[in-house]
Amino acid sequence: MMKIRFWSSWSIGTRMIFITMLPVVFLFSSFVWYSWYAHRAQVSEELAERGRILAKALAETSEYNVISGNLSDLRLTINGLVQSDKSIFRIDVVDAKQRDAISVASSFAVDAEPHFYEAPIRKQMIWINLFSDNGAPHVSGSSDTKPPTLTTEVVGWVRVTMSPSNMLDKQMRRFLIELAIAAAALAASGVLAYFLARSLTMPLKSSIGALREIRGGNYQVEIAATTGGEIGELQESIKEMSLALNQSKQELENKVAERTKDLVESRNEALKADADKRKLIQKVNSIVEDERKSIAIEIHDELNASLIAARLESQSILHLAGKVEQGPVIDEIKAKSQAITKLTLDLYASGRRLVRRLRPEVLDMLGLHGAVEEMIRHYDGAHPECRFSFHSEGDFSKLESELAISAYRIIQEALSNVLKHATATHAQVALTLSQHDNMLHIEIADDGAGFDTATASSGIGIIGMRERVYALNGVISFASQLTKGTVIAIALPLAWRSEPARAVLA
């Protein structure tokens, strides 16, 4: 859940006023915005309607004046319209060749809209047929046949430019009245929110004072319920709590002595169970490695075999497609077959990498010495920014499988930490099987950044290394200085027993 930080230092009263006024202010802002938008939209719609009607009306009544060239009467009419309506900025009449015939501008309008409303002046032609269908002149009545429809000629245009300033002033006065009413309502809401918040905060202040006395150790607090609802219940609860705490204090003091005795006994039992814990960790590690091995075998024997079969089937489809008549469909089949072949090869390679991570095959085939040597060779080739070297002494062929896999995992985690954190240019792994003390000694040294062993916290990798060492009753130590690299020294007994293990930070 997102934590609201800006009001973490506010008082409850301020928060109550904020919570009450927030929707009111939102509604006020929405109302003001909508009112402003509605008034401006009303002005635009009304101007558009007036402009279109005025242009159309003038176009229908000015046909004769434009055709005859007698524009004085039309100019007087337009001038009267412009002077009588302050929302008209300009009226222009142009002929069919877009030449200005009449142009009348208002002396009252302040500004103009960026566009005008235009209507064509059309020449109206009325055809009167004076003869009947048989050639005789009409005497009376009307013919049932309709006169032919003729296309009228456009002889000019009427363009009306409107001015929104006058109508905007009227709408602005209405908007200001609405704004004043809304602001008065907002102020009234704020005053009401203040008094409502105050009616809640006063009982809360008395409750907080009582709680502070209880925190100070005074459990005999007298607090009266001054209001109802949840706050009244809170005051009653504080009163009951003070009595219950006073009683509980006496009971707890008696129990503390008993619990202290129990805790001492539990601590002694926990120390005795430390050896069992190490055995359990050892067993868990063994089970995990067995399960990894089982999964790796299933991936190698089943999944990878299925992928090989799928690749062969895809290649067979490609071979068969090459024997039939070629065409777009066959080309698509070939492309799909090649894509499947590539996909199965990639999946097979991924499966092989996964098998090596789950259970390094080289550990079973070459033993610990060969597996570590192969690991070092892989790291040295894959990471040219850091050189890796390996040194070993002793015969590792008779190491127990559990000890070998634990040592392998410890070295693997240590080298992974070197790559992630040390920024080293050289790292060395030394593996020594000593018959003198019957121990397997492992040392991983690098020339990287190092760390302060007194203040540095252990990460997941180091914790895992320690647990593996502890499970085998071994000893692990870390020696490091800033900018001078790190040395990890590990000693694992070849025949471990349930004895305490220890870690040393030098």
PDB file of N, CA, C and O in Angstrom, residues 384-428:
ATOM      1  N   PRO A 384      37.531 -12.598 -19.693  1.00  0.00           N
ATOM      2  CA  PRO A 384      38.909 -12.164 -19.974  1.00  0.00           C
ATOM      3  C   PRO A 384      39.365 -11.022 -19.081  1.00  0.00           C
ATOM      4  O   PRO A 384      40.567 -10.767 -18.990  1.00  0.00           O
ATOM      5  N   GLU A 385      38.448 -10.300 -18.440  1.00  0.00           N
ATOM      6  CA  GLU A 385      38.877  -9.206 -17.581  1.00  0.00           C
ATOM      7  C   GLU A 385      39.539  -9.696 -16.294  1.00  0.00           C
ATOM      8  O   GLU A 385      40.189  -8.907 -15.586  1.00  0.00           O
ATOM      9  N   CYS A 386      39.395 -10.976 -15.971  1.00  0.00           N
ATOM     10  CA  CYS A 386      39.998 -11.525 -14.762  1.00  0.00           C
ATOM     11  C   CYS A 386      40.642 -12.875 -15.098  1.00  0.00           C
ATOM     12  O   CYS A 386      39.988 -13.756 -15.666  1.00  0.00           O
ATOM     13  N   ARG A 387      41.911 -13.034 -14.754  1.00  0.00           N
ATOM     14  CA  ARG A 387      42.617 -14.278 -15.023  1.00  0.00           C
ATOM     15  C   ARG A 387      42.458 -15.211 -13.812  1.00  0.00           C
ATOM     16  O   ARG A 387      42.565 -14.793 -12.650  1.00  0.00           O
ATOM     17  N   PHE A 388      42.210 -16.489 -14.100  1.00  0.00           N
ATOM     18  CA  PHE A 388      42.028 -17.492 -13.053  1.00  0.00           C
ATOM     19  C   PHE A 388      43.130 -18.544 -13.173  1.00  0.00           C
ATOM     20  O   PHE A 388      43.484 -18.970 -14.289  1.00  0.00           O
ATOM     21  N   SER A 389      43.677 -18.971 -12.014  1.00  0.00           N
ATOM     22  CA  SER A 389      44.709 -20.012 -11.991  1.00  0.00           C
ATOM     23  C   SER A 389      44.352 -21.031 -10.916  1.00  0.00           C
ATOM     24  O   SER A 389      43.588 -20.742  -9.987  1.00  0.00           O
ATOM     25  N   PHE A 390      44.923 -22.235 -11.073  1.00  0.00           N
ATOM     26  CA  PHE A 390      44.568 -23.345 -10.185  1.00  0.00           C
ATOM     27  C   PHE A 390      45.834 -24.089  -9.774  1.00  0.00           C
ATOM     28  O   PHE A 390      46.729 -24.353 -10.586  1.00  0.00           O
ATOM     29  N   HIS A 391      45.896 -24.416  -8.477  1.00  0.00           N
ATOM     30  CA  HIS A 391      47.022 -25.194  -7.940  1.00  0.00           C
ATOM     31  C   HIS A 391      46.455 -26.271  -7.017  1.00  0.00           C
ATOM     32  O   HIS A 391      45.527 -26.017  -6.248  1.00  0.00           O
ATOM     33  N   SER A 392      47.021 -27.496  -7.103  1.00  0.00           N
ATOM     34  CA  SER A 392      46.507 -28.598  -6.277  1.00  0.00           C
ATOM     35  C   SER A 392      47.652 -29.494  -5.823  1.00  0.00           C
ATOM     36  O   SER A 392      48.692 -29.598  -6.495  1.00  0.00           O
ATOM     37  N   GLU A 393      47.433 -30.114  -4.687  1.00  0.00           N
ATOM     38  CA  GLU A 393      48.382 -31.080  -4.129  1.00  0.00           C
ATOM     39  C   GLU A 393      47.590 -32.219  -3.497  1.00  0.00           C
ATOM     40  O   GLU A 393      46.604 -31.982  -2.795  1.00  0.00           O
ATOM     41  N   GLY A 394      48.029 -33.469  -3.751  1.00  0.00           N
ATOM     42  CA  GLY A 394      47.398 -34.618  -3.127  1.00  0.00           C
ATOM     43  C   GLY A 394      46.587 -35.446  -4.098  1.00  0.00           C
ATOM     44  O   GLY A 394      46.377 -35.090  -5.258  1.00  0.00           O
ATOM     45  N   ASP A 395      46.122 -36.587  -3.594  1.00  0.00           N
ATOM     46  CA  ASP A 395      45.338 -37.545  -4.371  1.00  0.00           C
ATOM     47  C   ASP A 395      43.867 -37.388  -3.976  1.00  0.00           C
ATOM     48  O   ASP A 395      43.469 -37.704  -2.858  1.00  0.00           O
ATOM     49  N   PHE A 396      43.058 -36.895  -4.914  1.00  0.00           N
ATOM     50  CA  PHE A 396      41.653 -36.613  -4.628  1.00  0.00           C
ATOM     51  C   PHE A 396      40.713 -37.703  -5.127  1.00  0.00           C
ATOM     52  O   PHE A 396      39.499 -37.547  -5.079  1.00  0.00           O
ATOM     53  N   SER A 397      41.252 -38.789  -5.600  1.00  0.00           N
ATOM     54  CA  SER A 397      40.407 -39.819  -6.214  1.00  0.00           C
ATOM     55  C   SER A 397      39.571 -40.575  -5.187  1.00  0.00           C
ATOM     56  O   SER A 397      38.561 -41.189  -5.543  1.00  0.00           O
ATOM     57  N   LYS A 398      39.982 -40.586  -3.898  1.00  0.00           N
ATOM     58  CA  LYS A 398      39.276 -41.373  -2.898  1.00  0.00           C
ATOM     59  C   LYS A 398      38.370 -40.518  -2.005  1.00  0.00           C
ATOM     60  O   LYS A 398      37.897 -41.001  -0.978  1.00  0.00           O
ATOM     61  N   LEU A 399      38.136 -39.268  -2.396  1.00  0.00           N
ATOM     62  CA  LEU A 399      37.245 -38.415  -1.609  1.00  0.00           C
ATOM     63  C   LEU A 399      35.814 -38.928  -1.692  1.00  0.00           C
ATOM     64  O   LEU A 399      35.345 -39.396  -2.749  1.00  0.00           O
ATOM     65  N   GLU A 400      35.120 -38.820  -0.596  1.00  0.00           N
ATOM     66  CA  GLU A 400      33.706 -39.206  -0.591  1.00  0.00           C
ATOM     67  C   GLU A 400      32.912 -38.230  -1.464  1.00  0.00           C
ATOM     68  O   GLU A 400      33.240 -37.044  -1.574  1.00  0.00           O
ATOM     69  N   SER A 401      31.840 -38.757  -2.054  1.00  0.00           N
ATOM     70  CA  SER A 401      31.050 -37.953  -2.988  1.00  0.00           C
ATOM     71  C   SER A 401      30.455 -36.722  -2.324  1.00  0.00           C
ATOM     72  O   SER A 401      30.451 -35.623  -2.886  1.00  0.00           O
ATOM     73  N   GLU A 402      29.959 -36.872  -1.108  1.00  0.00           N
ATOM     74  CA  GLU A 402      29.317 -35.756  -0.418  1.00  0.00           C
ATOM     75  C   GLU A 402      30.319 -34.652  -0.117  1.00  0.00           C
ATOM     76  O   GLU A 402      30.023 -33.458  -0.294  1.00  0.00           O
ATOM     77  N   LEU A 403      31.512 -35.015   0.324  1.00  0.00           N
ATOM     78  CA  LEU A 403      32.541 -34.018   0.596  1.00  0.00           C
ATOM     79  C   LEU A 403      32.983 -33.341  -0.694  1.00  0.00           C
ATOM     80  O   LEU A 403      33.205 -32.124  -0.733  1.00  0.00           O
ATOM     81  N   ALA A 404      33.109 -34.114  -1.779  1.00  0.00           N
ATOM     82  CA  ALA A 404      33.554 -33.560  -3.066  1.00  0.00           C
ATOM     83  C   ALA A 404      32.552 -32.547  -3.610  1.00  0.00           C
ATOM     84  O   ALA A 404      32.928 -31.456  -4.054  1.00  0.00           O
ATOM     85  N   ILE A 405      31.260 -32.887  -3.570  1.00  0.00           N
ATOM     86  CA  ILE A 405      30.257 -31.959  -4.114  1.00  0.00           C
ATOM     87  C   ILE A 405      30.160 -30.711  -3.260  1.00  0.00           C
ATOM     88  O   ILE A 405      29.970 -29.592  -3.759  1.00  0.00           O
ATOM     89  N   SER A 406      30.300 -30.848  -1.921  1.00  0.00           N
ATOM     90  CA  SER A 406      30.267 -29.669  -1.051  1.00  0.00           C
ATOM     91  C   SER A 406      31.447 -28.754  -1.345  1.00  0.00           C
ATOM     92  O   SER A 406      31.298 -27.525  -1.433  1.00  0.00           O
ATOM     93  N   ALA A 407      32.647 -29.330  -1.488  1.00  0.00           N
ATOM     94  CA  ALA A 407      33.823 -28.523  -1.803  1.00  0.00           C
ATOM     95  C   ALA A 407      33.661 -27.836  -3.155  1.00  0.00           C
ATOM     96  O   ALA A 407      34.024 -26.661  -3.323  1.00  0.00           O
ATOM     97  N   TYR A 408      33.098 -28.549  -4.122  1.00  0.00           N
ATOM     98  CA  TYR A 408      32.879 -27.984  -5.456  1.00  0.00           C
ATOM     99  C   TYR A 408      31.931 -26.790  -5.382  1.00  0.00           C
ATOM    100  O   TYR A 408      32.170 -25.736  -5.983  1.00  0.00           O
ATOM    101  N   ARG A 409      30.821 -26.938  -4.637  1.00  0.00           N
ATOM    102  CA  ARG A 409      29.847 -25.855  -4.521  1.00  0.00           C
ATOM    103  C   ARG A 409      30.442 -24.649  -3.789  1.00  0.00           C
ATOM    104  O   ARG A 409      30.155 -23.500  -4.127  1.00  0.00           O
ATOM    105  N   ILE A 410      31.270 -24.897  -2.788  1.00  0.00           N
ATOM    106  CA  ILE A 410      31.893 -23.795  -2.055  1.00  0.00           C
ATOM    107  C   ILE A 410      32.812 -22.994  -2.977  1.00  0.00           C
ATOM    108  O   ILE A 410      32.781 -21.764  -3.007  1.00  0.00           O
ATOM    109  N   ILE A 411      33.631 -23.688  -3.749  1.00  0.00           N
ATOM    110  CA  ILE A 411      34.528 -23.006  -4.683  1.00  0.00           C
ATOM    111  C   ILE A 411      33.727 -22.258  -5.743  1.00  0.00           C
ATOM    112  O   ILE A 411      34.050 -21.125  -6.124  1.00  0.00           O
ATOM    113  N   GLN A 412      32.669 -22.877  -6.231  1.00  0.00           N
ATOM    114  CA  GLN A 412      31.818 -22.250  -7.243  1.00  0.00           C
ATOM    115  C   GLN A 412      31.217 -20.943  -6.720  1.00  0.00           C
ATOM    116  O   GLN A 412      31.204 -19.915  -7.426  1.00  0.00           O
ATOM    117  N   GLU A 413      30.715 -20.950  -5.500  1.00  0.00           N
ATOM    118  CA  GLU A 413      30.113 -19.744  -4.913  1.00  0.00           C
ATOM    119  C   GLU A 413      31.179 -18.677  -4.677  1.00  0.00           C
ATOM    120  O   GLU A 413      30.933 -17.482  -4.893  1.00  0.00           O
ATOM    121  N   ALA A 414      32.369 -19.088  -4.232  1.00  0.00           N
ATOM    122  CA  ALA A 414      33.440 -18.118  -3.983  1.00  0.00           C
ATOM    123  C   ALA A 414      33.857 -17.422  -5.283  1.00  0.00           C
ATOM    124  O   ALA A 414      34.033 -16.195  -5.319  1.00  0.00           O
ATOM    125  N   LEU A 415      34.019 -18.167  -6.367  1.00  0.00           N
ATOM    126  CA  LEU A 415      34.394 -17.558  -7.643  1.00  0.00           C
ATOM    127  C   LEU A 415      33.289 -16.669  -8.195  1.00  0.00           C
ATOM    128  O   LEU A 415      33.556 -15.638  -8.826  1.00  0.00           O
ATOM    129  N   SER A 416      32.045 -17.082  -7.957  1.00  0.00           N
ATOM    130  CA  SER A 416      30.927 -16.233  -8.373  1.00  0.00           C
ATOM    131  C   SER A 416      30.954 -14.898  -7.653  1.00  0.00           C
ATOM    132  O   SER A 416      30.710 -13.843  -8.246  1.00  0.00           O
ATOM    133  N   ASN A 417      31.287 -14.894  -6.359  1.00  0.00           N
ATOM    134  CA  ASN A 417      31.398 -13.645  -5.605  1.00  0.00           C
ATOM    135  C   ASN A 417      32.557 -12.792  -6.113  1.00  0.00           C
ATOM    136  O   ASN A 417      32.478 -11.562  -6.127  1.00  0.00           O
ATOM    137  N   VAL A 418      33.657 -13.426  -6.518  1.00  0.00           N
ATOM    138  CA  VAL A 418      34.782 -12.675  -7.070  1.00  0.00           C
ATOM    139  C   VAL A 418      34.348 -11.912  -8.318  1.00  0.00           C
ATOM    140  O   VAL A 418      34.662 -10.726  -8.497  1.00  0.00           O
ATOM    141  N   LEU A 419      33.581 -12.576  -9.193  1.00  0.00           N
ATOM    142  CA  LEU A 419      33.134 -11.924 -10.421  1.00  0.00           C
ATOM    143  C   LEU A 419      32.107 -10.838 -10.152  1.00  0.00           C
ATOM    144  O   LEU A 419      32.089  -9.806 -10.822  1.00  0.00           O
ATOM    145  N   LYS A 420      31.245 -11.055  -9.165  1.00  0.00           N
ATOM    146  CA  LYS A 420      30.178 -10.091  -8.902  1.00  0.00           C
ATOM    147  C   LYS A 420      30.658  -8.854  -8.158  1.00  0.00           C
ATOM    148  O   LYS A 420      30.222  -7.742  -8.440  1.00  0.00           O
ATOM    149  N   HIS A 421      31.554  -9.030  -7.186  1.00  0.00           N
ATOM    150  CA  HIS A 421      31.832  -7.947  -6.250  1.00  0.00           C
ATOM    151  C   HIS A 421      33.294  -7.499  -6.202  1.00  0.00           C
ATOM    152  O   HIS A 421      33.551  -6.359  -5.822  1.00  0.00           O
ATOM    153  N   ALA A 422      34.238  -8.366  -6.546  1.00  0.00           N
ATOM    154  CA  ALA A 422      35.635  -8.042  -6.245  1.00  0.00           C
ATOM    155  C   ALA A 422      36.269  -7.097  -7.253  1.00  0.00           C
ATOM    156  O   ALA A 422      37.207  -6.380  -6.912  1.00  0.00           O
ATOM    157  N   THR A 423      35.783  -7.089  -8.508  1.00  0.00           N
ATOM    158  CA  THR A 423      36.432  -6.348  -9.606  1.00  0.00           C
ATOM    159  C   THR A 423      37.932  -6.652  -9.655  1.00  0.00           C
ATOM    160  O   THR A 423      38.770  -5.757  -9.763  1.00  0.00           O
ATOM    161  N   ALA A 424      38.248  -7.942  -9.546  1.00  0.00           N
ATOM    162  CA  ALA A 424      39.654  -8.356  -9.497  1.00  0.00           C
ATOM    163  C   ALA A 424      40.177  -8.597 -10.916  1.00  0.00           C
ATOM    164  O   ALA A 424      39.416  -8.804 -11.868  1.00  0.00           O
ATOM    165  N   THR A 425      41.510  -8.572 -11.029  1.00  0.00           N
ATOM    166  CA  THR A 425      42.167  -8.902 -12.296  1.00  0.00           C
ATOM    167  C   THR A 425      42.807 -10.286 -12.267  1.00  0.00           C
ATOM    168  O   THR A 425      43.190 -10.807 -13.313  1.00  0.00           O
ATOM    169  N   HIS A 426      42.948 -10.870 -11.069  1.00  0.00           N
ATOM    170  CA  HIS A 426      43.513 -12.210 -10.956  1.00  0.00           C
ATOM    171  C   HIS A 426      42.930 -12.899  -9.730  1.00  0.00           C
ATOM    172  O   HIS A 426      42.732 -12.279  -8.682  1.00  0.00           O
ATOM    173  N   ALA A 427      42.610 -14.178  -9.894  1.00  0.00           N
ATOM    174  CA  ALA A 427      42.099 -14.990  -8.784  1.00  0.00           C
ATOM    175  C   ALA A 427      42.748 -16.364  -8.861  1.00  0.00           C
ATOM    176  O   ALA A 427      42.980 -16.899  -9.962  1.00  0.00           O
ATOM    177  N   GLN A 428      43.067 -16.926  -7.705  1.00  0.00           N
ATOM    178  CA  GLN A 428      43.748 -18.219  -7.640  1.00  0.00           C
ATOM    179  C   GLN A 428      43.011 -19.138  -6.685  1.00  0.00           C
ATOM    180  O   GLN A 428      42.565 -18.721  -5.613  1.00  0.00           O
TER     181      GLN A 428
END
